[in-house]
Short mmCIF file of C-alpha atoms and ligand atoms in Angstrom, two decimals:
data_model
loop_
_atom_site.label_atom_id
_atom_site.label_comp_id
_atom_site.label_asym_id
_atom_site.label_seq_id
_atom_site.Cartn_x
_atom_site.Cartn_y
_atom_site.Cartn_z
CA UNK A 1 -41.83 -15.70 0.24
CA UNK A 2 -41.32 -13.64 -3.09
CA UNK A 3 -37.82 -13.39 -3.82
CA UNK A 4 -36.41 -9.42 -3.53
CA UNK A 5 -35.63 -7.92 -6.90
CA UNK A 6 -32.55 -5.82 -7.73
CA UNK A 7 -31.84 -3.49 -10.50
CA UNK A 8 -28.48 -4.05 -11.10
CA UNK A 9 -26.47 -0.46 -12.79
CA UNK A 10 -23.36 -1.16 -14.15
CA UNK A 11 -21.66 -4.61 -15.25
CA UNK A 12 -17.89 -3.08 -14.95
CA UNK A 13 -15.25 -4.70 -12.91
CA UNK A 14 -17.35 -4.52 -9.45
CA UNK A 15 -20.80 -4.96 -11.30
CA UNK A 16 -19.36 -8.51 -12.63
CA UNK A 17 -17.98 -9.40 -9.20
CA UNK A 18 -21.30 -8.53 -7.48
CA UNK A 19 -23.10 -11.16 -10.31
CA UNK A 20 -20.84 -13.56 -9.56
CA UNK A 21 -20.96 -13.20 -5.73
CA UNK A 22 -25.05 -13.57 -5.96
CA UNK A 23 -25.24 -16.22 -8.13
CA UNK A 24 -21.72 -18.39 -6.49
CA UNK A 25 -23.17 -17.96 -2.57
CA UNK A 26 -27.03 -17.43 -3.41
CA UNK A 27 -28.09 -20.39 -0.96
CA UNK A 28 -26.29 -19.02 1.62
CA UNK A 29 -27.15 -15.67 1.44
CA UNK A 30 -30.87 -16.16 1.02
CA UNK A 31 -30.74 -18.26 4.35
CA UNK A 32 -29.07 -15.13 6.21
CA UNK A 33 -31.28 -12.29 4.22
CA UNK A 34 -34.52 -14.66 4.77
CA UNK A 35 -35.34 -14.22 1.28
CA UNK A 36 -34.28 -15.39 -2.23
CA UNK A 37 -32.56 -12.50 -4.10
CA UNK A 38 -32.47 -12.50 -7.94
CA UNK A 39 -31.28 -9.36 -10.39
CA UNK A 40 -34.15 -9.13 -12.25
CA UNK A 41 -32.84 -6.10 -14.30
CA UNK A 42 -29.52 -4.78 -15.55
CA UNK A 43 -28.03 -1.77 -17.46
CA UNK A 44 -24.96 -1.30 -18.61
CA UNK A 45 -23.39 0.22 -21.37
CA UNK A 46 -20.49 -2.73 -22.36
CA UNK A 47 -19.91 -5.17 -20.52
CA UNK A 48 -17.72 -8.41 -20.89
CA UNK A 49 -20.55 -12.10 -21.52
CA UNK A 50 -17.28 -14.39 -21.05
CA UNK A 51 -15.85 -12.04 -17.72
CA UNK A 52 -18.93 -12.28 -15.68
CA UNK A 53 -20.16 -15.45 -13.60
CA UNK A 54 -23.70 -15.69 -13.70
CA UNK A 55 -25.29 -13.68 -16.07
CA UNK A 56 -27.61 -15.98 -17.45
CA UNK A 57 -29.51 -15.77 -14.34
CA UNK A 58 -29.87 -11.65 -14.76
CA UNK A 59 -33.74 -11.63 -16.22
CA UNK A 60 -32.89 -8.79 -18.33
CA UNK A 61 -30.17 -6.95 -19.55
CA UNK A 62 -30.39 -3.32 -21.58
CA UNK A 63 -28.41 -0.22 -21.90
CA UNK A 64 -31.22 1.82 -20.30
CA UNK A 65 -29.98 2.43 -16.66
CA UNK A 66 -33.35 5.07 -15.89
CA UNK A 67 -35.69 2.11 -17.18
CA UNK A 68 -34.31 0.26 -14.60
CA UNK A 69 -34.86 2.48 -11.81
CA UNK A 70 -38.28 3.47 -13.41
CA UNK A 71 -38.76 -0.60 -13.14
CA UNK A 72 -41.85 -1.43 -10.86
CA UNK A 73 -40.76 -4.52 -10.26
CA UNK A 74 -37.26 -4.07 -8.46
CA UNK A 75 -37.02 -3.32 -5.01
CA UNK A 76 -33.56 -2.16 -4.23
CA UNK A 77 -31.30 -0.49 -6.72
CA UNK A 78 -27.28 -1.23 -6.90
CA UNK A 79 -25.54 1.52 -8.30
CA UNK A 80 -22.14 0.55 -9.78
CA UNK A 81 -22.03 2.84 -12.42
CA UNK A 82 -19.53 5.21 -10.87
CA UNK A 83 -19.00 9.00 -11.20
CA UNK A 84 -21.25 12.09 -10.26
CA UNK A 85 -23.43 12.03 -13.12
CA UNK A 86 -25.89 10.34 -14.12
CA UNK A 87 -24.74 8.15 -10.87
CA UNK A 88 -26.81 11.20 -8.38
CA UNK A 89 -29.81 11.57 -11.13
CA UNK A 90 -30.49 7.89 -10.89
CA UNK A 91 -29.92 7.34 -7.23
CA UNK A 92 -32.31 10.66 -7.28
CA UNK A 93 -34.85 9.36 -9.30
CA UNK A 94 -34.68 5.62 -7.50
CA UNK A 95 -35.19 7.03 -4.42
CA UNK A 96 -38.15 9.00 -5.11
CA UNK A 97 -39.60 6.10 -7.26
CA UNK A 98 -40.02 4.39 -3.18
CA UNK A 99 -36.83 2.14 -4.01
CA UNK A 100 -33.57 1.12 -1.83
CA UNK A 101 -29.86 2.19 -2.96
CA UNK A 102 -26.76 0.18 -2.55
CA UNK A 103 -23.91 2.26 -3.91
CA UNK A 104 -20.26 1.34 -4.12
CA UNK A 105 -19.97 5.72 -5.25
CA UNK A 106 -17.70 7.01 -2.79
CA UNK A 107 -17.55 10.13 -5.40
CA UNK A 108 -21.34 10.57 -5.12
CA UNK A 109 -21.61 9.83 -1.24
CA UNK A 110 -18.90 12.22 -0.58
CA UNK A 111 -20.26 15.27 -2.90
CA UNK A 112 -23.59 14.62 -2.78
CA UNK A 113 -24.66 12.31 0.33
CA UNK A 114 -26.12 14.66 2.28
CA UNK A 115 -28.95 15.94 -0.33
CA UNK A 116 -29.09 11.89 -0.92
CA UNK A 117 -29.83 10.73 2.85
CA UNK A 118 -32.25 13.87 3.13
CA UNK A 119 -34.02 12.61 0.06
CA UNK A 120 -34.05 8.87 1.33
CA UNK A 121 -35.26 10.01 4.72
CA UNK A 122 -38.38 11.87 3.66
CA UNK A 123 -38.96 8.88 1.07
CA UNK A 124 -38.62 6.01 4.22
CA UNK A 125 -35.88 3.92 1.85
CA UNK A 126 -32.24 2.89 2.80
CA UNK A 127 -29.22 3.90 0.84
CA UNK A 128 -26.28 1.79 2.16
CA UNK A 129 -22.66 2.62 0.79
CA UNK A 130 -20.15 -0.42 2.94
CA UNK A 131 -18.23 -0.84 -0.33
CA UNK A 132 -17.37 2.89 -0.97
CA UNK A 133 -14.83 2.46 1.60
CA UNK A 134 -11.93 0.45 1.98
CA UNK A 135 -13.79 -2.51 -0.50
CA UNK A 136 -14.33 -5.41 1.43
CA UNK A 137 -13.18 -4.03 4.79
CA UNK A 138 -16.86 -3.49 7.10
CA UNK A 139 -15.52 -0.19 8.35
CA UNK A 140 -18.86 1.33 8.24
CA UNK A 141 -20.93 -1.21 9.85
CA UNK A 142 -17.89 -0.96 12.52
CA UNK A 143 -17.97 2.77 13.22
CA UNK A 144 -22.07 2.81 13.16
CA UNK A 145 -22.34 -0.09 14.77
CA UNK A 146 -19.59 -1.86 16.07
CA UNK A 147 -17.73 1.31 18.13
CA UNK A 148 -21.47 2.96 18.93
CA UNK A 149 -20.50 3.22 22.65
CA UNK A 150 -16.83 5.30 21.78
CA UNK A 151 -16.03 8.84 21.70
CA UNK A 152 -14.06 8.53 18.44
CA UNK A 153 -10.41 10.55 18.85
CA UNK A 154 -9.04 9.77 15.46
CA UNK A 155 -8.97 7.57 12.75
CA UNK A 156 -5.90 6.64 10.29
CA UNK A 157 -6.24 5.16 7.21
CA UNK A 158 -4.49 3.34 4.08
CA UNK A 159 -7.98 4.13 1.98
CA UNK A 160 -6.65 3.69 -1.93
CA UNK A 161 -5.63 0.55 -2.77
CA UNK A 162 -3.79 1.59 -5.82
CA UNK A 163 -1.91 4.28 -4.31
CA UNK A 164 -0.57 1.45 -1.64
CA UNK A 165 0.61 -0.77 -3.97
CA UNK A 166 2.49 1.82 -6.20
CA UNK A 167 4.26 2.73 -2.75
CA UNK A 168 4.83 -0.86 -2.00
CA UNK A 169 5.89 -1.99 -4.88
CA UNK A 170 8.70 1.41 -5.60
CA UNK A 171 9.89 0.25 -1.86
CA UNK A 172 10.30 -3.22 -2.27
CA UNK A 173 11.18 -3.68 -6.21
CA UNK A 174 12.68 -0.20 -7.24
CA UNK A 175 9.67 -0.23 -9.92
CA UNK A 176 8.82 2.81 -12.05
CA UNK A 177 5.47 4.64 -11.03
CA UNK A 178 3.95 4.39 -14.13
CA UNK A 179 4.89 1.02 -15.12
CA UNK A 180 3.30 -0.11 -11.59
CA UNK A 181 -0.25 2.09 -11.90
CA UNK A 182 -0.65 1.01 -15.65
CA UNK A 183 -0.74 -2.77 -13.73
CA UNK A 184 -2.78 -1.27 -11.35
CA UNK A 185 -5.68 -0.74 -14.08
CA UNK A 186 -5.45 -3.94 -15.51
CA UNK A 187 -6.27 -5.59 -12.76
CA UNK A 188 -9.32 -3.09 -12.16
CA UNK A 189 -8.13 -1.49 -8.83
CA UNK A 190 -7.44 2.27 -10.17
CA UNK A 191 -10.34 4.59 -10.54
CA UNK A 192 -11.70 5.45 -14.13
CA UNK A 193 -9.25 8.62 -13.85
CA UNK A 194 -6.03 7.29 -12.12
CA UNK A 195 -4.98 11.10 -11.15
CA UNK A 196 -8.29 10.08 -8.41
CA UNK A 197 -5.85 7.41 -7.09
CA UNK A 198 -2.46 9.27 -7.28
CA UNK A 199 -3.30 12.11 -6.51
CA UNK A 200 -5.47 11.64 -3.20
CA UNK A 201 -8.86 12.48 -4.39
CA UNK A 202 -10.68 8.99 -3.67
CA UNK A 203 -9.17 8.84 -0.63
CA UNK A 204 -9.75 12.44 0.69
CA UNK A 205 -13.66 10.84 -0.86
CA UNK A 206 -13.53 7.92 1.56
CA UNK A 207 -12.34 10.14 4.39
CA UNK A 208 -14.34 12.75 4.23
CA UNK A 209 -16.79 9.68 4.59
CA UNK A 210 -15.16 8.02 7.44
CA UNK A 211 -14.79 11.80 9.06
CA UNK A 212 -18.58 12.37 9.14
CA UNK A 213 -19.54 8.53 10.11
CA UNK A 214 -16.54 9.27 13.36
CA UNK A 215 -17.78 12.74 14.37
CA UNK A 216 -21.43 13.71 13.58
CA UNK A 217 -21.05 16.10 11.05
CA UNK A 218 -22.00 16.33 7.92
CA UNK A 219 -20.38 15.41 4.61
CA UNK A 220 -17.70 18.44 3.44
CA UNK A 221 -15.26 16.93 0.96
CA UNK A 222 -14.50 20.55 0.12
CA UNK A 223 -12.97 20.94 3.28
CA UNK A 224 -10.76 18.17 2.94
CA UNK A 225 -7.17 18.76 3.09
CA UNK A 226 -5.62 16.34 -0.39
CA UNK A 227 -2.20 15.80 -1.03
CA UNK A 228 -0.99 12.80 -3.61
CA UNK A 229 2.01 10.25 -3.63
CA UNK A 230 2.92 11.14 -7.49
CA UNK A 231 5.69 13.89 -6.05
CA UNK A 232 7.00 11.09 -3.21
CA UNK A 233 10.73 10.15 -4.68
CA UNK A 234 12.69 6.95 -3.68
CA UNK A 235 15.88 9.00 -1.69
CA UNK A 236 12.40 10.42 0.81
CA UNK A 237 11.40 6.61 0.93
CA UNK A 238 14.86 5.18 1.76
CA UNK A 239 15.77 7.84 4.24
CA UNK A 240 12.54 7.41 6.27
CA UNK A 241 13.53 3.65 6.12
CA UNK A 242 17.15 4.68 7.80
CA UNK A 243 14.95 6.18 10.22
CA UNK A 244 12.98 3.95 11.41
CA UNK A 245 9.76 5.42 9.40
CA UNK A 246 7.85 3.88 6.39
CA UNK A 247 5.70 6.53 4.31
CA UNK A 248 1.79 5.37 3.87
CA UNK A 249 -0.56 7.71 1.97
CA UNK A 250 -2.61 8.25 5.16
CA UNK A 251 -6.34 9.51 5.63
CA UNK A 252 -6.71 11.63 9.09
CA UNK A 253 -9.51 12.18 10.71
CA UNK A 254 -9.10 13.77 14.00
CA UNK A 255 -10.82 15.32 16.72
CA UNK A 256 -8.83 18.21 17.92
CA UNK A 257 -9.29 21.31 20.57
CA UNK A 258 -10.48 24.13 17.99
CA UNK A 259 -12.27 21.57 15.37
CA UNK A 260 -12.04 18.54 13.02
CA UNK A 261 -9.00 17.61 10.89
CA UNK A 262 -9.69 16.27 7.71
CA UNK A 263 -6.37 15.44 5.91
CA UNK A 264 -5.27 13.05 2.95
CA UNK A 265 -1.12 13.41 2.19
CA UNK A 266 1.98 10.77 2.62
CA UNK A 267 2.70 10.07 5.83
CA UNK A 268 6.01 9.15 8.13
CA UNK A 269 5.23 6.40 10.17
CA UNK A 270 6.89 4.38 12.66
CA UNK A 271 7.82 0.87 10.76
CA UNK A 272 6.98 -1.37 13.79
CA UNK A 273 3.01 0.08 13.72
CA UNK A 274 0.79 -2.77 12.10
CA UNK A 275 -0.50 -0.51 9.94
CA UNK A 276 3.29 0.48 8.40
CA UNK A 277 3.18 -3.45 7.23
CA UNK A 278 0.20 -3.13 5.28
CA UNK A 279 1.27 -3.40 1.40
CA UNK A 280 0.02 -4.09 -1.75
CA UNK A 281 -3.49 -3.21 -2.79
CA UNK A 282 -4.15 -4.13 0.77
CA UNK A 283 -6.13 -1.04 2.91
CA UNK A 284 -6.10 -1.20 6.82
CA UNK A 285 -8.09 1.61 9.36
CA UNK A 286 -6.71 2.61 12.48
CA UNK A 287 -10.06 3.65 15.03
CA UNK A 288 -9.29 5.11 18.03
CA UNK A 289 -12.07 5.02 20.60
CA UNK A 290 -12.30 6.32 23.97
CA UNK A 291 -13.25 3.45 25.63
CA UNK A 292 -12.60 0.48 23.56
CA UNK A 293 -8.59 1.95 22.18
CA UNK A 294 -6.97 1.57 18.67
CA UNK A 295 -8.86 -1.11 16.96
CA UNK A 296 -7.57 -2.07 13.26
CA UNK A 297 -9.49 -3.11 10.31
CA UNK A 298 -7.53 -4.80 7.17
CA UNK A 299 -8.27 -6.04 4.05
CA UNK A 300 -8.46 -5.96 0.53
CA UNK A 301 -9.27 -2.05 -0.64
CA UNK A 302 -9.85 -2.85 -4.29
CA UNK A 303 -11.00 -5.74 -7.08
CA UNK A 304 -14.02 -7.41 -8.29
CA UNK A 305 -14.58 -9.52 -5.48
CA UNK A 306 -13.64 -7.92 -2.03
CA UNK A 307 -15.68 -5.05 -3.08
CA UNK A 308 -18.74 -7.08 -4.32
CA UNK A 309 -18.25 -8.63 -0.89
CA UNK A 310 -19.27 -5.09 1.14
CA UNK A 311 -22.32 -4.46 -2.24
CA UNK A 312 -23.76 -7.84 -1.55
CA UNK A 313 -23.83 -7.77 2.48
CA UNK A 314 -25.24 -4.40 2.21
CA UNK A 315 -27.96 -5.75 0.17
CA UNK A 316 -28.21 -8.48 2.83
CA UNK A 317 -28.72 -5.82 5.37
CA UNK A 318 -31.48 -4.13 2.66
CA UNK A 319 -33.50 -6.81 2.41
CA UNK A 320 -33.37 -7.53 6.25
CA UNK A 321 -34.53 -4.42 7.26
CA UNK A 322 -37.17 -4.12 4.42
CA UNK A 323 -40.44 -4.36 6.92
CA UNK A 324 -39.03 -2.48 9.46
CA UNK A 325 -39.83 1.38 10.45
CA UNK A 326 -38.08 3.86 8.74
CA UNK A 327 -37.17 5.91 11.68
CA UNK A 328 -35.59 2.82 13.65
CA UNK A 329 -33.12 2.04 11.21
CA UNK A 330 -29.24 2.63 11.35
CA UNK A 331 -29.06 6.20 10.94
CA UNK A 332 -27.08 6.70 7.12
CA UNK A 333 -24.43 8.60 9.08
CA UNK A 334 -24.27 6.59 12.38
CA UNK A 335 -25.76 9.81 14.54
CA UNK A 336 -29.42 10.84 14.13
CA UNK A 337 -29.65 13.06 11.04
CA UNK A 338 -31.18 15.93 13.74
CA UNK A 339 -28.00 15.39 15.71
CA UNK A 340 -25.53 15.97 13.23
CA UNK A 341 -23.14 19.11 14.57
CA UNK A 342 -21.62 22.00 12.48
CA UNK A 343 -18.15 21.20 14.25
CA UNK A 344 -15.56 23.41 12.05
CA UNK A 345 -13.31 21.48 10.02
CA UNK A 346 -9.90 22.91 10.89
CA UNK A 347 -8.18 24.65 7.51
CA UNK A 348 -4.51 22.53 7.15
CA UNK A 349 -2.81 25.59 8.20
CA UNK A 350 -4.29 25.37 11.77
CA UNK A 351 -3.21 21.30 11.70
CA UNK A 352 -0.69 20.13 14.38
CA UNK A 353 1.48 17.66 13.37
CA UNK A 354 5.14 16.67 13.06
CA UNK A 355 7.53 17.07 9.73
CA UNK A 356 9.92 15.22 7.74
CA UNK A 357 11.93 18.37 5.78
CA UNK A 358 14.88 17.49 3.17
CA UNK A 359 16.46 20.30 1.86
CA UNK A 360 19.80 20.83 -0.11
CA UNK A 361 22.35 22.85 1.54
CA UNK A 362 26.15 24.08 1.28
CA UNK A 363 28.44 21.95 3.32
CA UNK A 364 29.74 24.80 4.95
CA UNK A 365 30.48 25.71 9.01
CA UNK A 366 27.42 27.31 10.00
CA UNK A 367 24.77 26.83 7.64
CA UNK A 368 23.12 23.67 9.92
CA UNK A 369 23.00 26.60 12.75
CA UNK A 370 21.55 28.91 10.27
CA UNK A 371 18.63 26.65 9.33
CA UNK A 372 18.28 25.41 12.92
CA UNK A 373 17.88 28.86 13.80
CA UNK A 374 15.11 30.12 11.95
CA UNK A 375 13.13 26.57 13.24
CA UNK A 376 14.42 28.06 16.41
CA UNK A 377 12.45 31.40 15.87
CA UNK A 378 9.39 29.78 14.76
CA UNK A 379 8.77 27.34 17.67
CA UNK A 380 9.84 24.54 15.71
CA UNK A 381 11.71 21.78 17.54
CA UNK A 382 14.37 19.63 15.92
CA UNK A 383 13.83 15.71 16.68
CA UNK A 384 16.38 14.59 14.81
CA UNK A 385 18.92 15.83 11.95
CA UNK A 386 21.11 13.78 9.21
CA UNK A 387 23.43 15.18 6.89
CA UNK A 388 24.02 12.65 3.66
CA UNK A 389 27.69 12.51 3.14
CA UNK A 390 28.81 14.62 -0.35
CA UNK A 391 28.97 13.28 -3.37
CA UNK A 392 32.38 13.97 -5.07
CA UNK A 393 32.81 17.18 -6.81
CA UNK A 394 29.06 18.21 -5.03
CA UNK A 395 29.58 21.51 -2.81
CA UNK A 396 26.16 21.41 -1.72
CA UNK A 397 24.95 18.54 0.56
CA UNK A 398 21.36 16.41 1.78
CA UNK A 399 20.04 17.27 4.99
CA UNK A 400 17.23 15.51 6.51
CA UNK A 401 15.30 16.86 9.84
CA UNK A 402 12.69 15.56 11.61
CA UNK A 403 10.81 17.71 13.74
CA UNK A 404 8.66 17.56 16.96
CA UNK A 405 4.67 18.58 16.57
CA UNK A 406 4.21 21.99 15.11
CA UNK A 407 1.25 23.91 13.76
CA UNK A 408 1.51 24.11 9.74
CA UNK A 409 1.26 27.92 9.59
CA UNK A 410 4.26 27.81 11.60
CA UNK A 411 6.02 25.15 9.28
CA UNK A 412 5.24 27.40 6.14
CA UNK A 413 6.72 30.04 7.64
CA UNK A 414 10.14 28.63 8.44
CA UNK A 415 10.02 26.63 5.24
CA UNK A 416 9.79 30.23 3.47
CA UNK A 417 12.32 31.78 5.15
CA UNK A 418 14.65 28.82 5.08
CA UNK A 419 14.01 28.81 0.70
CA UNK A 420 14.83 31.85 0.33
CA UNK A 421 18.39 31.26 2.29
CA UNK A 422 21.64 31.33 -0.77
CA UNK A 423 23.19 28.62 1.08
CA UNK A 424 19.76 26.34 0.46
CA UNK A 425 19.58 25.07 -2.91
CA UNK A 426 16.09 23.75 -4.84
CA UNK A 427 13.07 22.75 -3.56
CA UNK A 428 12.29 21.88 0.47
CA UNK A 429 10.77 18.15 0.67
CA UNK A 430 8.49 18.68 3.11
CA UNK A 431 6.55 14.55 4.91
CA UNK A 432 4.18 15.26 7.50
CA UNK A 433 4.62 12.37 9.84
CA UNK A 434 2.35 10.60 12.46
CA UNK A 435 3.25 8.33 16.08
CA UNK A 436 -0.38 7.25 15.59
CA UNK A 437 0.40 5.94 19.13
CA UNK A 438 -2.71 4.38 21.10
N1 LIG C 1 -9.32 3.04 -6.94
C1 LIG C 1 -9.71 2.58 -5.65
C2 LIG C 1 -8.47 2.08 -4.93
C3 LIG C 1 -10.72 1.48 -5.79
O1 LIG C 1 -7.43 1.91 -5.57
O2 LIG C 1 -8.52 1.88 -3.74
C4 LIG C 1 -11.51 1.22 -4.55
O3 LIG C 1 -12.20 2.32 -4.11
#
């Protein structure tokens, strides 16, 4: 049989792995995909001749990424160019030019997948996306395939690789933030823009991703609730570990009475859960299914070749399929695109969940009663309070609270009312903070 063709976009850090991965295991993988497959066409802008494994196999190589996808010799398209644009123009274009997508673009699935997927489902072509979440991890194939049978209750996950291992490494080696991100780009984990990283955006991407593929809805990464790890200070990491608590940047998805949670933010969570050990650039994804219970997915989130690892099998899965109907194939969402629900995503004010507060206060008799009280008034109960001892010559004092499952709105409240209190100095620390029991 004629060997498949692929238009490879992009020869970056996951562009080069993807090379090398094709070229390294190509006898293997043609004897799973049942074909040969060879990248008979490349674009990229810059690339690196001594980085990249392979190459010399690639049958051509320009900067022209449209004359690629105008190509009518390649059959499936890899996009690894990143970004919105010209990454949704040339999926666009590929797809109407009768050609399969593999994209690693969590950015573009997120925004745009659901104008993509319409597109590719009129046209009869595949666009499969494993590698724009969690890298190498399958957690796609596992929640459309693998957990089919579950009603899914929630899912919890470490989704940015680079956020992780700033976190780790501040915990473990009392390393400065931007010391340990600037490593984090040199070894090609962070995103193009690293505020994507730090500040939550390509995970609140990847959940918003994971959200729809759980629940049948359809993608709304606008409604996604994003909070960063750049404000997360060592004292809030070392009391949490006094605690018993280790703080993850999390990705919720849940499945609650009024609607669907949707939340990215730094999490409290107990230190003996599996997922609390996960460090480094390392990502893990807590499923929890009706029938089946918490199932947990690890591996590398990030890098050349863990993420090449998820391009290349969805190519596998491409080429596979290639000669089958269009309307039995995995659905690009795991439900039927008719089936998809307008559930409401819940707004983070309407999100239950318990808090982690640290606030300054005068070490005084009666200002703990004070601050209890107003928690008191707004339904808030206390789990657990600490008070750091003073530091010489200090009149004002650390107090740490945990508190039992409360609805945000609530929270804010208090939290105002306790600010604007002359015995509370400074800014209220405020960790949400997750049993994720199964
Ligand atoms: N910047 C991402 C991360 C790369 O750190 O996880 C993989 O999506």
């Amino acid at each position: 049989m004629e060997p498949v063709n692929i238009g490879l976009l992009g020869l970056g850090t996951v562009g080069g792995g993807t090379v090398t991965v094709l070229t390294r295991n190509a006898a293997e993988i043609a004897r799973r995909a049942g074909r040969d497959i060879r990248i008979s066409h490349a674009a990229a802008r810059a690339y690196d001749p001594e980085r990249i494994e392979g190459l010399d196999g690639i049958g051509r190589i320009s900067d022209d990424a449209f004359a690629v996808v105008d190509d009518p010799e390649v059959d499936i398209i890899i996009e690894l160019i990143g970004g919105y644009s010209p990454a949704r123009e040339l999926v666009l274009r590929a797809i109407a030019n009768g050609k399969h997508v593999v994209t690693a673009n969590k950015a573009l699935i997120a925004l745009h997948g659901n104008e993509i997927f319409a597109a590719a489902q009129e046209r009869g072509v595949m666009v499969a996306f494993e590698a724009a979440v969690a890298g190498g991890i399958p957690i796609i194939k596992a929640l459309r395939e693998g957990l089919a049978a579950n009603h899914i209750e929630w899912i919890a996950g470490i989704i940015n690789g680079t956020g992780n291992f700033i976190l780790t490494e501040m915990r473990d080696k009392g390393r400065d933030f931007a010391e340990v991100l600037a490593e984090a780009q040199a070894l090609g984990y962070a995103e193009a823009d690293p505020t994507f990283d730090v500040e939550g955006i390509d995970a609140a991407h990847k959940l918003t991703i994971l959200g729809s593929l759980a629940f049948g809805i359809p993608l709304q990464f606008d409604k996604t609730f994003t909070e960063g790890i750049s404000r997360i200070e060592a004292q809030d990491v070392a009391y949490a570990a006094e605690l018993g608590y280790r703080i993850k940047h999390l990705g919720i998805a849940r499945r609650a009475a009024d609607g669907i949670e949707l939340r990215v933010h730094p999490t409290l969570i107990p230190h003996r859960r599996l997922i609390a050990n996960v460090d480094g650039v390392m990502n893990a994804v807590l499923v929890k299914g009706d029938a089946v219970g918490p199932t947990l997915y690890y591996g590398a989130g990030a890098g050349a070749l863990p993420t090449a690892s998820a391009v290349v099998a969805d190519v596998v899965d491409v080429v596979r399929a290639l000669t089958t109907d269009p309307n039995n194939r995995v659905p690009h969402l795991a439900f039927q695109p008719t089936e998809l629900e307008d559930t409401p995503v819940l707004p983070m004010e309407e999100v239950e969940t318990a808090y982690y507060l640290r606030l300054t206060a005068l070490d005084r008799p009666g200002v703990m009663a004070g601050i209890a009280g107003i928690l008191g008034e707004e339904g808030i109960s206390i789990e657990a309070i600490k008070q750091k001892e003073p530091v010489a010559g200090e009149t004002h004092v650390p107090l740490i609270m945990l508190t039992h499952q409360v609805r945000e709105a609530g929270m804010n409240r208090a939290l105002e009312r306790i600010s604007a209190l002359d015995v509370v100095q400074g800014e209220i620390v405020r960790i949400r903070m997750e049993a994720l029991a199964g």
